[in-house]
Every structure is written in structure tokens, then in C-alpha cells.
Amino acid sequence: MRLLPHPATEDIQLTEVLRALADPVRLEIVGRLSTCGEMTCGDAGDQLGVHKSTASHHYRTLREAGVIVSKQEGRVVYISLRRHDLDARFPGLLDSILAASPMTAGAPVPL
Amino acid sequence: MRLLPHPATEDIQLTEVLRALADPVRLEIVGRLSTCGEMTCGDAGDQLGVHKSTASHHYRTLREAGVIVSKQEGRVVYISLRRHDLDARFPGLLDSILAASPMTAGAPVPL
DNA sequence: CCTATAGTTGGATCGTTGTCAAACAATCGG
DNA sequence: CCGATTGTTTGACAACGATCCAACTATAGG
């Protein structure tokens, strides 16, 4: 198992996070992760409507902004929200964005 | 007094708001507005470090995203945060962003 | 009317970004 | 070892965006 490089919690920048989430495709990825928890890149990108290389680019953007973390296991890469880190760095930010997102509005917030 | 065109509250899009705030200059503008309330474009852009036309472009971006509103009175244009509208549309979003912003962190949230 | 003031608009430039396609890399199953 | 699976990387391209400068508009003051 290999963790792909991502910024430390204290190095996560607000503008980077906002920029990462200011894209419909990436917002949908984050929305799915918020309800489904950890999932593979393939599952996350299945109904995204973009080429798999485009999706890969978005995963990288989200990872480098500190929004998600990628764990490589064998052939597959599992991605998940850095919910705890984001909440520690920017309290309430992720929750309010998820609540505002059409995708996840109404869905219960996981503990 | 003339109100410059801006989207209705229900037409404010999350991705547009996030994109508008995902810029250091615009985030600083919003930070100042949050603490100073209504102010002129000149005052808002005084120590921004960008050309006045650049600042004007940012005001337009923020306005079209639904983040601020511009009132023209004579020669000067007053800009202010659409705090109430944003809170109605995306509860908690603006507050969490302002709280996360280095500029306004620690500053009290106005009523 | 003339000039200074307050911003906006248009053009030019330059870097960034979203997208796809193709090539590549790494792994797993026979 | 071979082929299928899973993603990543690279290249190309078009669109966007941030910036500055210059020109413009509109108002206020003398």
C-alpha cells in the first residue's frame, strides 16, 4: 500500500481548496466521496462523463489541494475525503459546501 | 442611485461563488467588506497591489457570481457583501470561508 | 466650459486549465 | 510470459483568466 503525496494539514491553503471545489466535475467527485466513503478511481469516475485521463487529472488536483487522499493498492487507487483534516484546518467549510451542493443536499452528514 | 446588474438570490450558483472566492485578491476584497461593511471601489482597492482596472474586473466577477452588490451614486460605486442572500442560499458557507481566511480570522462576525 | 475624479471598457499579453487521445506503467490472472 | 485491467503521464488544443495600459464615460467642482 502506497500513499500518494499530499500536503500536510497545516499546509492546506484556503484558496487552493476553493479553487479545487470550484469545478462541477470535482465537486461531484467530492460529493460522491462524502456519501460513499472510500472508493476506487474507477468507481468514482464511472458516470462522470469525462475521459479517464481527465478524471485522473481532477484526482490529482483535489489531492494536491489537500481535499482527498489517494491510497494505491495493487492496480487500484482508493480515494477518500480528508474530512477530518479539512475540518481541523477550516472548521465547517466542507460541511457547508456539501450542504450547498445539489448532489449531496439532503443526504445525512456521516460522523 | 443605480444598482448594477447581479443575479437573483435563487440563481446564485455554488461553483460560481467558489470560483469567485478562489482568488487571493478577491478573497481579500471580500474580507475587507466583511469587516468594513459598505465601501467604495477606491477604498476597497487602495492597498490591493493591483491596477484599478484589474480591481474593477474583480468587482465584476464578484458581482456576477452574486457575492457582492454594487450601488452607483454619482461618481463613486459602493460595494457591499450580499451576506444575507448568501446565507439564505448557502447557509454557513460565507461564515466558514471568512473564518478560514487569514485576513478575517479572529475578527468578530457582524450581525 | 474645463479639469480633476472615479471607475469601466477594450486590447494585448501571458500563464493556467479542462479536455481528449495515445502512449505508458504497474499489477493481476491464467 | 501474455493479455487484460487500472490508472497515470504526456502532448496538443482551445478556452479562460489575471494583469497592465490606454482610452473612454460620467460626474462633480470651480
PDB file of C-alpha atoms (C1' of nucleotides) in Angstrom:
ATOM      1  CA  MET A   1       0.000   0.000   0.000  1.00  0.00           C
ATOM      2  CA  ARG A   2       1.381   3.347  -1.037  1.00  0.00           C
ATOM      3  CA  LEU A   3       0.150   6.806  -0.106  1.00  0.00           C
ATOM      4  CA  LEU A   4       0.385   9.338  -2.897  1.00  0.00           C
ATOM      5  CA  PRO A   5       1.950  12.691  -1.986  1.00  0.00           C
ATOM      6  CA  HIS A   6      -0.364  15.276  -0.487  1.00  0.00           C
ATOM      7  CA  PRO A   7       0.084  18.412   1.617  1.00  0.00           C
ATOM      8  CA  ALA A   8       0.219  18.290   5.407  1.00  0.00           C
ATOM      9  CA  THR A   9      -2.885  19.514   7.150  1.00  0.00           C
ATOM     10  CA  GLU A  10      -1.286  22.790   8.205  1.00  0.00           C
ATOM     11  CA  ASP A  11      -0.123  23.427   4.647  1.00  0.00           C
ATOM     12  CA  ILE A  12      -3.582  23.248   3.102  1.00  0.00           C
ATOM     13  CA  GLN A  13      -4.399  26.641   1.588  1.00  0.00           C
ATOM     14  CA  LEU A  14      -7.912  28.039   1.541  1.00  0.00           C
ATOM     15  CA  THR A  15      -7.712  29.417  -1.980  1.00  0.00           C
ATOM     16  CA  GLU A  16      -6.422  26.084  -3.245  1.00  0.00           C
ATOM     17  CA  VAL A  17      -9.311  24.234  -1.655  1.00  0.00           C
ATOM     18  CA  LEU A  18     -11.842  26.698  -3.040  1.00  0.00           C
ATOM     19  CA  ARG A  19     -10.282  26.525  -6.487  1.00  0.00           C
ATOM     20  CA  ALA A  20     -10.313  22.736  -6.360  1.00  0.00           C
ATOM     21  CA  LEU A  21     -14.005  22.694  -5.458  1.00  0.00           C
ATOM     22  CA  ALA A  22     -14.963  25.390  -7.967  1.00  0.00           C
ATOM     23  CA  ASP A  23     -15.333  22.815 -10.737  1.00  0.00           C
ATOM     24  CA  PRO A  24     -18.527  20.840 -11.329  1.00  0.00           C
ATOM     25  CA  VAL A  25     -16.694  17.591 -12.041  1.00  0.00           C
ATOM     26  CA  ARG A  26     -14.541  17.840  -8.947  1.00  0.00           C
ATOM     27  CA  LEU A  27     -17.477  18.915  -6.827  1.00  0.00           C
ATOM     28  CA  GLU A  28     -19.331  15.820  -7.949  1.00  0.00           C
ATOM     29  CA  ILE A  29     -16.366  13.623  -7.106  1.00  0.00           C
ATOM     30  CA  VAL A  30     -16.240  15.117  -3.628  1.00  0.00           C
ATOM     31  CA  GLY A  31     -19.991  14.729  -3.290  1.00  0.00           C
ATOM     32  CA  ARG A  32     -19.778  11.033  -4.070  1.00  0.00           C
ATOM     33  CA  LEU A  33     -16.897  10.540  -1.695  1.00  0.00           C
ATOM     34  CA  SER A  34     -18.857  12.247   1.059  1.00  0.00           C
ATOM     35  CA  THR A  35     -21.694   9.748   0.796  1.00  0.00           C
ATOM     36  CA  CYS A  36     -19.904   6.614  -0.350  1.00  0.00           C
ATOM     37  CA  GLY A  37     -16.732   6.967   1.684  1.00  0.00           C
ATOM     38  CA  GLU A  38     -13.630   5.392   0.226  1.00  0.00           C
ATOM     39  CA  MET A  39     -13.875   4.256  -3.380  1.00  0.00           C
ATOM     40  CA  THR A  40     -11.661   3.463  -6.343  1.00  0.00           C
ATOM     41  CA  CYS A  41     -10.919   5.970  -9.081  1.00  0.00           C
ATOM     42  CA  GLY A  42     -12.824   3.772 -11.475  1.00  0.00           C
ATOM     43  CA  ASP A  43     -15.977   3.757  -9.386  1.00  0.00           C
ATOM     44  CA  ALA A  44     -15.706   7.469  -8.690  1.00  0.00           C
ATOM     45  CA  GLY A  45     -15.314   8.332 -12.339  1.00  0.00           C
ATOM     46  CA  ASP A  46     -17.777   5.874 -13.820  1.00  0.00           C
ATOM     47  CA  GLN A  47     -20.683   8.228 -14.521  1.00  0.00           C
ATOM     48  CA  LEU A  48     -18.669  11.421 -14.597  1.00  0.00           C
ATOM     49  CA  GLY A  49     -18.922  11.916 -18.349  1.00  0.00           C
ATOM     50  CA  VAL A  50     -15.269  12.695 -18.843  1.00  0.00           C
ATOM     51  CA  HIS A  51     -12.334  10.712 -20.169  1.00  0.00           C
ATOM     52  CA  LYS A  52     -10.491   8.686 -17.579  1.00  0.00           C
ATOM     53  CA  SER A  53      -7.376  10.784 -18.049  1.00  0.00           C
ATOM     54  CA  THR A  54      -9.424  13.881 -17.345  1.00  0.00           C
ATOM     55  CA  ALA A  55     -10.743  12.265 -14.184  1.00  0.00           C
ATOM     56  CA  SER A  56      -7.207  11.364 -13.187  1.00  0.00           C
ATOM     57  CA  HIS A  57      -6.213  14.989 -13.613  1.00  0.00           C
ATOM     58  CA  HIS A  58      -9.064  16.011 -11.303  1.00  0.00           C
ATOM     59  CA  TYR A  59      -7.997  13.485  -8.678  1.00  0.00           C
ATOM     60  CA  ARG A  60      -4.552  14.977  -8.745  1.00  0.00           C
ATOM     61  CA  THR A  61      -5.911  18.499  -8.410  1.00  0.00           C
ATOM     62  CA  LEU A  62      -8.050  17.508  -5.433  1.00  0.00           C
ATOM     63  CA  ARG A  63      -5.162  15.620  -3.845  1.00  0.00           C
ATOM     64  CA  GLU A  64      -2.645  18.437  -4.251  1.00  0.00           C
ATOM     65  CA  ALA A  65      -5.150  20.892  -2.808  1.00  0.00           C
ATOM     66  CA  GLY A  66      -5.486  18.651   0.239  1.00  0.00           C
ATOM     67  CA  VAL A  67      -9.111  17.714  -0.318  1.00  0.00           C
ATOM     68  CA  ILE A  68      -8.668  13.991  -0.906  1.00  0.00           C
ATOM     69  CA  VAL A  69      -6.047  11.357  -0.250  1.00  0.00           C
ATOM     70  CA  SER A  70      -5.085   8.542  -2.620  1.00  0.00           C
ATOM     71  CA  LYS A  71      -4.038   5.093  -1.486  1.00  0.00           C
ATOM     72  CA  GLN A  72      -2.589   2.811  -4.125  1.00  0.00           C
ATOM     73  CA  GLU A  73      -3.176  -0.886  -3.554  1.00  0.00           C
ATOM     74  CA  GLY A  74      -2.076  -3.099  -6.343  1.00  0.00           C
ATOM     75  CA  ARG A  75      -3.660  -1.885  -9.523  1.00  0.00           C
ATOM     76  CA  VAL A  76      -6.400   0.160  -7.967  1.00  0.00           C
ATOM     77  CA  VAL A  77      -6.213   3.517  -6.267  1.00  0.00           C
ATOM     78  CA  TYR A  78      -8.582   4.234  -3.426  1.00  0.00           C
ATOM     79  CA  ILE A  79      -9.522   7.846  -2.867  1.00  0.00           C
ATOM     80  CA  SER A  80     -11.229   9.326   0.153  1.00  0.00           C
ATOM     81  CA  LEU A  81     -12.108  12.713   1.582  1.00  0.00           C
ATOM     82  CA  ARG A  82      -9.719  14.278   4.079  1.00  0.00           C
ATOM     83  CA  ARG A  83     -12.742  15.209   6.118  1.00  0.00           C
ATOM     84  CA  HIS A  84     -11.012  15.246   9.474  1.00  0.00           C
ATOM     85  CA  ASP A  85      -8.031  17.268   8.257  1.00  0.00           C
ATOM     86  CA  LEU A  86     -10.211  19.786   6.440  1.00  0.00           C
ATOM     87  CA  ASP A  87     -12.429  20.177   9.464  1.00  0.00           C
ATOM     88  CA  ALA A  88      -9.426  20.772  11.672  1.00  0.00           C
ATOM     89  CA  ARG A  89      -7.965  23.358   9.332  1.00  0.00           C
ATOM     90  CA  PHE A  90     -11.176  25.065   8.144  1.00  0.00           C
ATOM     91  CA  PRO A  91     -13.981  24.238  10.579  1.00  0.00           C
ATOM     92  CA  GLY A  92     -17.388  23.963   8.954  1.00  0.00           C
ATOM     93  CA  LEU A  93     -16.143  24.715   5.461  1.00  0.00           C
ATOM     94  CA  LEU A  94     -16.551  21.278   3.914  1.00  0.00           C
ATOM     95  CA  ASP A  95     -19.897  20.673   5.579  1.00  0.00           C
ATOM     96  CA  SER A  96     -21.357  23.937   4.341  1.00  0.00           C
ATOM     97  CA  ILE A  97     -20.124  23.263   0.815  1.00  0.00           C
ATOM     98  CA  LEU A  98     -21.504  19.736   0.831  1.00  0.00           C
ATOM     99  CA  ALA A  99     -24.796  21.004   2.195  1.00  0.00           C
ATOM    100  CA  ALA A 100     -24.894  23.624  -0.551  1.00  0.00           C
ATOM    101  CA  SER A 101     -24.055  21.131  -3.274  1.00  0.00           C
ATOM    102  CA  PRO A 102     -27.109  19.973  -5.234  1.00  0.00           C
ATOM    103  CA  MET A 103     -25.720  16.439  -5.235  1.00  0.00           C
ATOM    104  CA  THR A 104     -25.408  15.925  -1.536  1.00  0.00           C
ATOM    105  CA  ALA A 105     -28.080  18.288  -0.261  1.00  0.00           C
ATOM    106  CA  GLY A 106     -30.442  16.337   1.943  1.00  0.00           C
ATOM    107  CA  ALA A 107     -28.028  13.485   2.439  1.00  0.00           C
ATOM    108  CA  PRO A 108     -27.083  12.897   6.060  1.00  0.00           C
ATOM    109  CA  VAL A 109     -23.659  14.039   7.148  1.00  0.00           C
ATOM    110  CA  PRO A 110     -21.592  10.989   8.143  1.00  0.00           C
ATOM    111  CA  LEU A 111     -19.897  11.020  11.532  1.00  0.00           C
TER     112      LEU A 111
ATOM    113  CA  MET B   1     -28.632  55.793  -7.262  1.00  0.00           C
ATOM    114  CA  ARG B   2     -28.285  52.887  -9.638  1.00  0.00           C
ATOM    115  CA  LEU B   3     -27.945  49.194  -8.826  1.00  0.00           C
ATOM    116  CA  LEU B   4     -25.592  47.326 -11.130  1.00  0.00           C
ATOM    117  CA  PRO B   5     -26.920  44.017 -12.534  1.00  0.00           C
ATOM    118  CA  HIS B   6     -26.461  40.976 -10.344  1.00  0.00           C
ATOM    119  CA  PRO B   7     -28.091  37.542 -10.140  1.00  0.00           C
ATOM    120  CA  ALA B   8     -31.178  36.892  -8.049  1.00  0.00           C
ATOM    121  CA  THR B   9     -30.586  35.025  -4.821  1.00  0.00           C
ATOM    122  CA  GLU B  10     -32.042  31.792  -6.140  1.00  0.00           C
ATOM    123  CA  ASP B  11     -29.837  31.999  -9.242  1.00  0.00           C
ATOM    124  CA  ILE B  12     -26.564  32.140  -7.340  1.00  0.00           C
ATOM    125  CA  GLN B  13     -24.531  29.065  -8.260  1.00  0.00           C
ATOM    126  CA  LEU B  14     -22.252  27.341  -5.777  1.00  0.00           C
ATOM    127  CA  THR B  15     -19.435  26.733  -8.242  1.00  0.00           C
ATOM    128  CA  GLU B  16     -19.538  30.383  -9.318  1.00  0.00           C
ATOM    129  CA  VAL B  17     -19.266  31.554  -5.723  1.00  0.00           C
ATOM    130  CA  LEU B  18     -16.388  29.184  -5.010  1.00  0.00           C
ATOM    131  CA  ARG B  19     -14.598  30.217  -8.182  1.00  0.00           C
ATOM    132  CA  ALA B  20     -15.061  33.873  -7.327  1.00  0.00           C
ATOM    133  CA  LEU B  21     -13.585  33.355  -3.861  1.00  0.00           C
ATOM    134  CA  ALA B  22     -10.749  31.144  -5.077  1.00  0.00           C
ATOM    135  CA  ASP B  23      -8.588  34.143  -5.854  1.00  0.00           C
ATOM    136  CA  PRO B  24      -6.392  35.871  -3.258  1.00  0.00           C
ATOM    137  CA  VAL B  25      -7.261  39.367  -4.456  1.00  0.00           C
ATOM    138  CA  ARG B  26     -10.989  38.733  -4.450  1.00  0.00           C
ATOM    139  CA  LEU B  27     -10.810  36.941  -1.128  1.00  0.00           C
ATOM    140  CA  GLU B  28      -9.115  39.997   0.331  1.00  0.00           C
ATOM    141  CA  ILE B  29     -11.791  42.268  -1.108  1.00  0.00           C
ATOM    142  CA  VAL B  30     -14.462  40.128   0.493  1.00  0.00           C
ATOM    143  CA  GLY B  31     -12.537  40.050   3.745  1.00  0.00           C
ATOM    144  CA  ARG B  32     -12.429  43.825   3.865  1.00  0.00           C
ATOM    145  CA  LEU B  33     -16.091  44.119   3.036  1.00  0.00           C
ATOM    146  CA  SER B  34     -16.922  41.699   5.826  1.00  0.00           C
ATOM    147  CA  THR B  35     -15.278  43.890   8.437  1.00  0.00           C
ATOM    148  CA  CYS B  36     -15.756  47.366   6.977  1.00  0.00           C
ATOM    149  CA  GLY B  37     -19.227  46.945   5.560  1.00  0.00           C
ATOM    150  CA  GLU B  38     -20.083  49.093   2.571  1.00  0.00           C
ATOM    151  CA  MET B  39     -17.190  50.892   0.925  1.00  0.00           C
ATOM    152  CA  THR B  40     -16.248  52.486  -2.366  1.00  0.00           C
ATOM    153  CA  CYS B  41     -14.275  50.681  -5.043  1.00  0.00           C
ATOM    154  CA  GLY B  42     -11.446  53.103  -4.457  1.00  0.00           C
ATOM    155  CA  ASP B  43     -11.230  52.382  -0.735  1.00  0.00           C
ATOM    156  CA  ALA B  44     -11.571  48.657  -1.304  1.00  0.00           C
ATOM    157  CA  GLY B  45      -8.802  48.589  -3.859  1.00  0.00           C
ATOM    158  CA  ASP B  46      -6.399  51.034  -2.259  1.00  0.00           C
ATOM    159  CA  GLN B  47      -3.876  48.593  -0.833  1.00  0.00           C
ATOM    160  CA  LEU B  48      -4.679  45.720  -3.101  1.00  0.00           C
ATOM    161  CA  GLY B  49      -1.496  45.956  -5.153  1.00  0.00           C
ATOM    162  CA  VAL B  50      -3.214  45.684  -8.494  1.00  0.00           C
ATOM    163  CA  HIS B  51      -4.139  48.199 -11.163  1.00  0.00           C
ATOM    164  CA  LYS B  52      -7.514  49.839 -10.729  1.00  0.00           C
ATOM    165  CA  SER B  53      -8.797  48.217 -13.894  1.00  0.00           C
ATOM    166  CA  THR B  54      -7.794  44.845 -12.517  1.00  0.00           C
ATOM    167  CA  ALA B  55      -9.668  45.614  -9.338  1.00  0.00           C
ATOM    168  CA  SER B  56     -12.675  46.637 -11.407  1.00  0.00           C
ATOM    169  CA  HIS B  57     -12.553  43.283 -13.149  1.00  0.00           C
ATOM    170  CA  HIS B  58     -12.585  41.547  -9.775  1.00  0.00           C
ATOM    171  CA  TYR B  59     -15.573  43.579  -8.618  1.00  0.00           C
ATOM    172  CA  ARG B  60     -17.426  42.496 -11.703  1.00  0.00           C
ATOM    173  CA  THR B  61     -16.524  38.860 -11.134  1.00  0.00           C
ATOM    174  CA  LEU B  62     -17.709  39.004  -7.538  1.00  0.00           C
ATOM    175  CA  ARG B  63     -20.881  40.810  -8.523  1.00  0.00           C
ATOM    176  CA  GLU B  64     -21.776  38.414 -11.337  1.00  0.00           C
ATOM    177  CA  ALA B  65     -21.181  35.480  -9.017  1.00  0.00           C
ATOM    178  CA  GLY B  66     -23.633  37.007  -6.550  1.00  0.00           C
ATOM    179  CA  VAL B  67     -21.110  37.673  -3.796  1.00  0.00           C
ATOM    180  CA  ILE B  68     -21.294  41.455  -3.744  1.00  0.00           C
ATOM    181  CA  VAL B  69     -23.647  44.162  -4.923  1.00  0.00           C
ATOM    182  CA  SER B  70     -22.627  47.485  -6.465  1.00  0.00           C
ATOM    183  CA  LYS B  71     -24.518  50.725  -5.959  1.00  0.00           C
ATOM    184  CA  GLN B  72     -23.528  53.628  -8.141  1.00  0.00           C
ATOM    185  CA  GLU B  73     -24.001  57.074  -6.608  1.00  0.00           C
ATOM    186  CA  GLY B  74     -22.674  59.911  -8.636  1.00  0.00           C
ATOM    187  CA  ARG B  75     -19.072  59.179  -9.464  1.00  0.00           C
ATOM    188  CA  VAL B  76     -18.448  56.608  -6.820  1.00  0.00           C
ATOM    189  CA  VAL B  77     -19.563  52.995  -6.667  1.00  0.00           C
ATOM    190  CA  TYR B  78     -20.325  51.491  -3.291  1.00  0.00           C
ATOM    191  CA  ILE B  79     -19.855  47.759  -2.949  1.00  0.00           C
ATOM    192  CA  SER B  80     -21.061  45.533  -0.162  1.00  0.00           C
ATOM    193  CA  LEU B  81     -21.321  41.853   0.679  1.00  0.00           C
ATOM    194  CA  ARG B  82     -24.575  40.046  -0.097  1.00  0.00           C
ATOM    195  CA  ARG B  83     -24.275  38.423   3.273  1.00  0.00           C
ATOM    196  CA  HIS B  84     -27.983  37.867   3.818  1.00  0.00           C
ATOM    197  CA  ASP B  85     -28.582  36.454   0.334  1.00  0.00           C
ATOM    198  CA  LEU B  86     -25.592  34.149   0.516  1.00  0.00           C
ATOM    199  CA  ASP B  87     -26.619  32.918   3.928  1.00  0.00           C
ATOM    200  CA  ALA B  88     -30.116  32.210   2.690  1.00  0.00           C
ATOM    201  CA  ARG B  89     -28.857  30.312  -0.332  1.00  0.00           C
ATOM    202  CA  PHE B  90     -25.851  28.560   1.198  1.00  0.00           C
ATOM    203  CA  PRO B  91     -26.166  28.561   4.987  1.00  0.00           C
ATOM    204  CA  GLY B  92     -22.875  28.814   6.809  1.00  0.00           C
ATOM    205  CA  LEU B  93     -20.773  28.933   3.672  1.00  0.00           C
ATOM    206  CA  LEU B  94     -19.653  32.541   3.804  1.00  0.00           C
ATOM    207  CA  ASP B  95     -19.021  32.455   7.537  1.00  0.00           C
ATOM    208  CA  SER B  96     -16.831  29.371   7.318  1.00  0.00           C
ATOM    209  CA  ILE B  97     -14.846  30.875   4.464  1.00  0.00           C
ATOM    210  CA  LEU B  98     -14.388  34.165   6.282  1.00  0.00           C
ATOM    211  CA  ALA B  99     -13.376  32.308   9.418  1.00  0.00           C
ATOM    212  CA  ALA B 100     -10.871  30.301   7.389  1.00  0.00           C
ATOM    213  CA  SER B 101      -9.446  33.351   5.687  1.00  0.00           C
ATOM    214  CA  PRO B 102      -6.167  34.564   7.213  1.00  0.00           C
ATOM    215  CA  MET B 103      -7.367  38.149   6.827  1.00  0.00           C
ATOM    216  CA  THR B 104     -10.548  37.913   8.797  1.00  0.00           C
ATOM    217  CA  ALA B 105      -9.707  35.090  11.163  1.00  0.00           C
ATOM    218  CA  GLY B 106     -10.286  36.265  14.702  1.00  0.00           C
ATOM    219  CA  ALA B 107     -12.391  39.201  13.637  1.00  0.00           C
ATOM    220  CA  PRO B 108     -15.891  39.161  15.072  1.00  0.00           C
ATOM    221  CA  VAL B 109     -18.708  38.236  12.745  1.00  0.00           C
ATOM    222  CA  PRO B 110     -21.001  41.244  12.274  1.00  0.00           C
ATOM    223  CA  LEU B 111     -24.704  40.744  12.817  1.00  0.00           C
TER     224      LEU B 111
ATOM    225  C1'  DC C   1     -16.615  75.048 -20.124  1.00  0.00           C
ATOM    226  C1'  DC C   2     -12.635  72.939 -18.302  1.00  0.00           C
ATOM    227  C1'  DT C   3     -10.401  69.958 -15.331  1.00  0.00           C
ATOM    228  C1'  DA C   4      -9.969  66.662 -11.949  1.00  0.00           C
ATOM    229  C1'  DT C   5     -12.015  62.449 -10.050  1.00  0.00           C
ATOM    230  C1'  DA C   6     -13.908  57.552 -10.057  1.00  0.00           C
ATOM    231  C1'  DG C   7     -14.462  53.680 -12.444  1.00  0.00           C
ATOM    232  C1'  DT C   8     -15.320  50.897 -16.654  1.00  0.00           C
ATOM    233  C1'  DT C   9     -14.121  49.011 -21.087  1.00  0.00           C
ATOM    234  C1'  DG C  10     -11.186  47.258 -24.775  1.00  0.00           C
ATOM    235  C1'  DG C  11      -6.929  45.395 -26.354  1.00  0.00           C
ATOM    236  C1'  DA C  12      -2.685  42.817 -25.695  1.00  0.00           C
ATOM    237  C1'  DT C  13      -0.095  39.547 -23.316  1.00  0.00           C
ATOM    238  C1'  DC C  14       0.943  35.541 -20.861  1.00  0.00           C
ATOM    239  C1'  DG C  15       0.115  31.892 -17.953  1.00  0.00           C
ATOM    240  C1'  DT C  16      -3.339  28.439 -16.422  1.00  0.00           C
ATOM    241  C1'  DT C  17      -6.793  24.913 -17.108  1.00  0.00           C
ATOM    242  C1'  DG C  18     -10.158  21.382 -18.871  1.00  0.00           C
ATOM    243  C1'  DT C  19     -10.435  18.136 -22.295  1.00  0.00           C
ATOM    244  C1'  DC C  20      -9.287  14.116 -25.255  1.00  0.00           C
ATOM    245  C1'  DA C  21      -6.221  10.777 -27.328  1.00  0.00           C
ATOM    246  C1'  DA C  22      -2.404   7.976 -27.255  1.00  0.00           C
ATOM    247  C1'  DA C  23       1.316   6.056 -25.006  1.00  0.00           C
ATOM    248  C1'  DC C  24       2.983   4.299 -20.875  1.00  0.00           C
ATOM    249  C1'  DA C  25       3.402   1.743 -16.259  1.00  0.00           C
ATOM    250  C1'  DA C  26       2.152  -1.464 -12.985  1.00  0.00           C
ATOM    251  C1'  DT C  27      -0.332  -5.338 -11.489  1.00  0.00           C
ATOM    252  C1'  DC C  28      -3.084  -9.455 -11.567  1.00  0.00           C
ATOM    253  C1'  DG C  29      -4.929 -13.902 -13.651  1.00  0.00           C
ATOM    254  C1'  DG C  30      -4.173 -17.615 -16.437  1.00  0.00           C
TER     255       DG C  30
ATOM    256  C1'  DC D   1       5.073 -14.946 -20.303  1.00  0.00           C
ATOM    257  C1'  DC D   2       0.635 -12.765 -22.160  1.00  0.00           C
ATOM    258  C1'  DG D   3      -3.175 -10.282 -22.110  1.00  0.00           C
ATOM    259  C1'  DA D   4      -6.483  -7.778 -19.572  1.00  0.00           C
ATOM    260  C1'  DT D   5      -7.305  -4.302 -16.057  1.00  0.00           C
ATOM    261  C1'  DT D   6      -6.380   0.344 -13.697  1.00  0.00           C
ATOM    262  C1'  DG D   7      -4.693   4.486 -13.711  1.00  0.00           C
ATOM    263  C1'  DT D   8      -1.049   7.955 -14.821  1.00  0.00           C
ATOM    264  C1'  DT D   9       1.591  10.769 -17.936  1.00  0.00           C
ATOM    265  C1'  DT D  10       2.418  13.408 -21.928  1.00  0.00           C
ATOM    266  C1'  DG D  11       1.130  16.178 -25.813  1.00  0.00           C
ATOM    267  C1'  DA D  12      -1.950  19.031 -28.241  1.00  0.00           C
ATOM    268  C1'  DC D  13      -5.500  22.325 -28.387  1.00  0.00           C
ATOM    269  C1'  DA D  14      -8.979  25.579 -27.264  1.00  0.00           C
ATOM    270  C1'  DA D  15     -10.851  28.403 -23.692  1.00  0.00           C
ATOM    271  C1'  DC D  16     -10.358  31.058 -19.819  1.00  0.00           C
ATOM    272  C1'  DG D  17      -8.310  34.374 -16.612  1.00  0.00           C
ATOM    273  C1'  DA D  18      -5.332  37.832 -14.353  1.00  0.00           C
ATOM    274  C1'  DT D  19      -2.814  41.629 -15.366  1.00  0.00           C
ATOM    275  C1'  DC D  20      -1.471  46.144 -17.265  1.00  0.00           C
ATOM    276  C1'  DC D  21      -2.023  50.151 -20.189  1.00  0.00           C
ATOM    277  C1'  DA D  22      -4.619  53.336 -22.688  1.00  0.00           C
ATOM    278  C1'  DA D  23      -8.805  55.210 -23.903  1.00  0.00           C
ATOM    279  C1'  DC D  24     -13.254  56.175 -22.587  1.00  0.00           C
ATOM    280  C1'  DT D  25     -17.587  57.673 -19.737  1.00  0.00           C
ATOM    281  C1'  DA D  26     -19.699  60.174 -16.366  1.00  0.00           C
ATOM    282  C1'  DT D  27     -19.951  63.241 -12.631  1.00  0.00           C
ATOM    283  C1'  DA D  28     -18.529  66.965  -9.571  1.00  0.00           C
ATOM    284  C1'  DG D  29     -16.300  71.456  -8.734  1.00  0.00           C
ATOM    285  C1'  DG D  30     -14.610  75.746  -9.944  1.00  0.00           C
TER     286       DG D  30
END
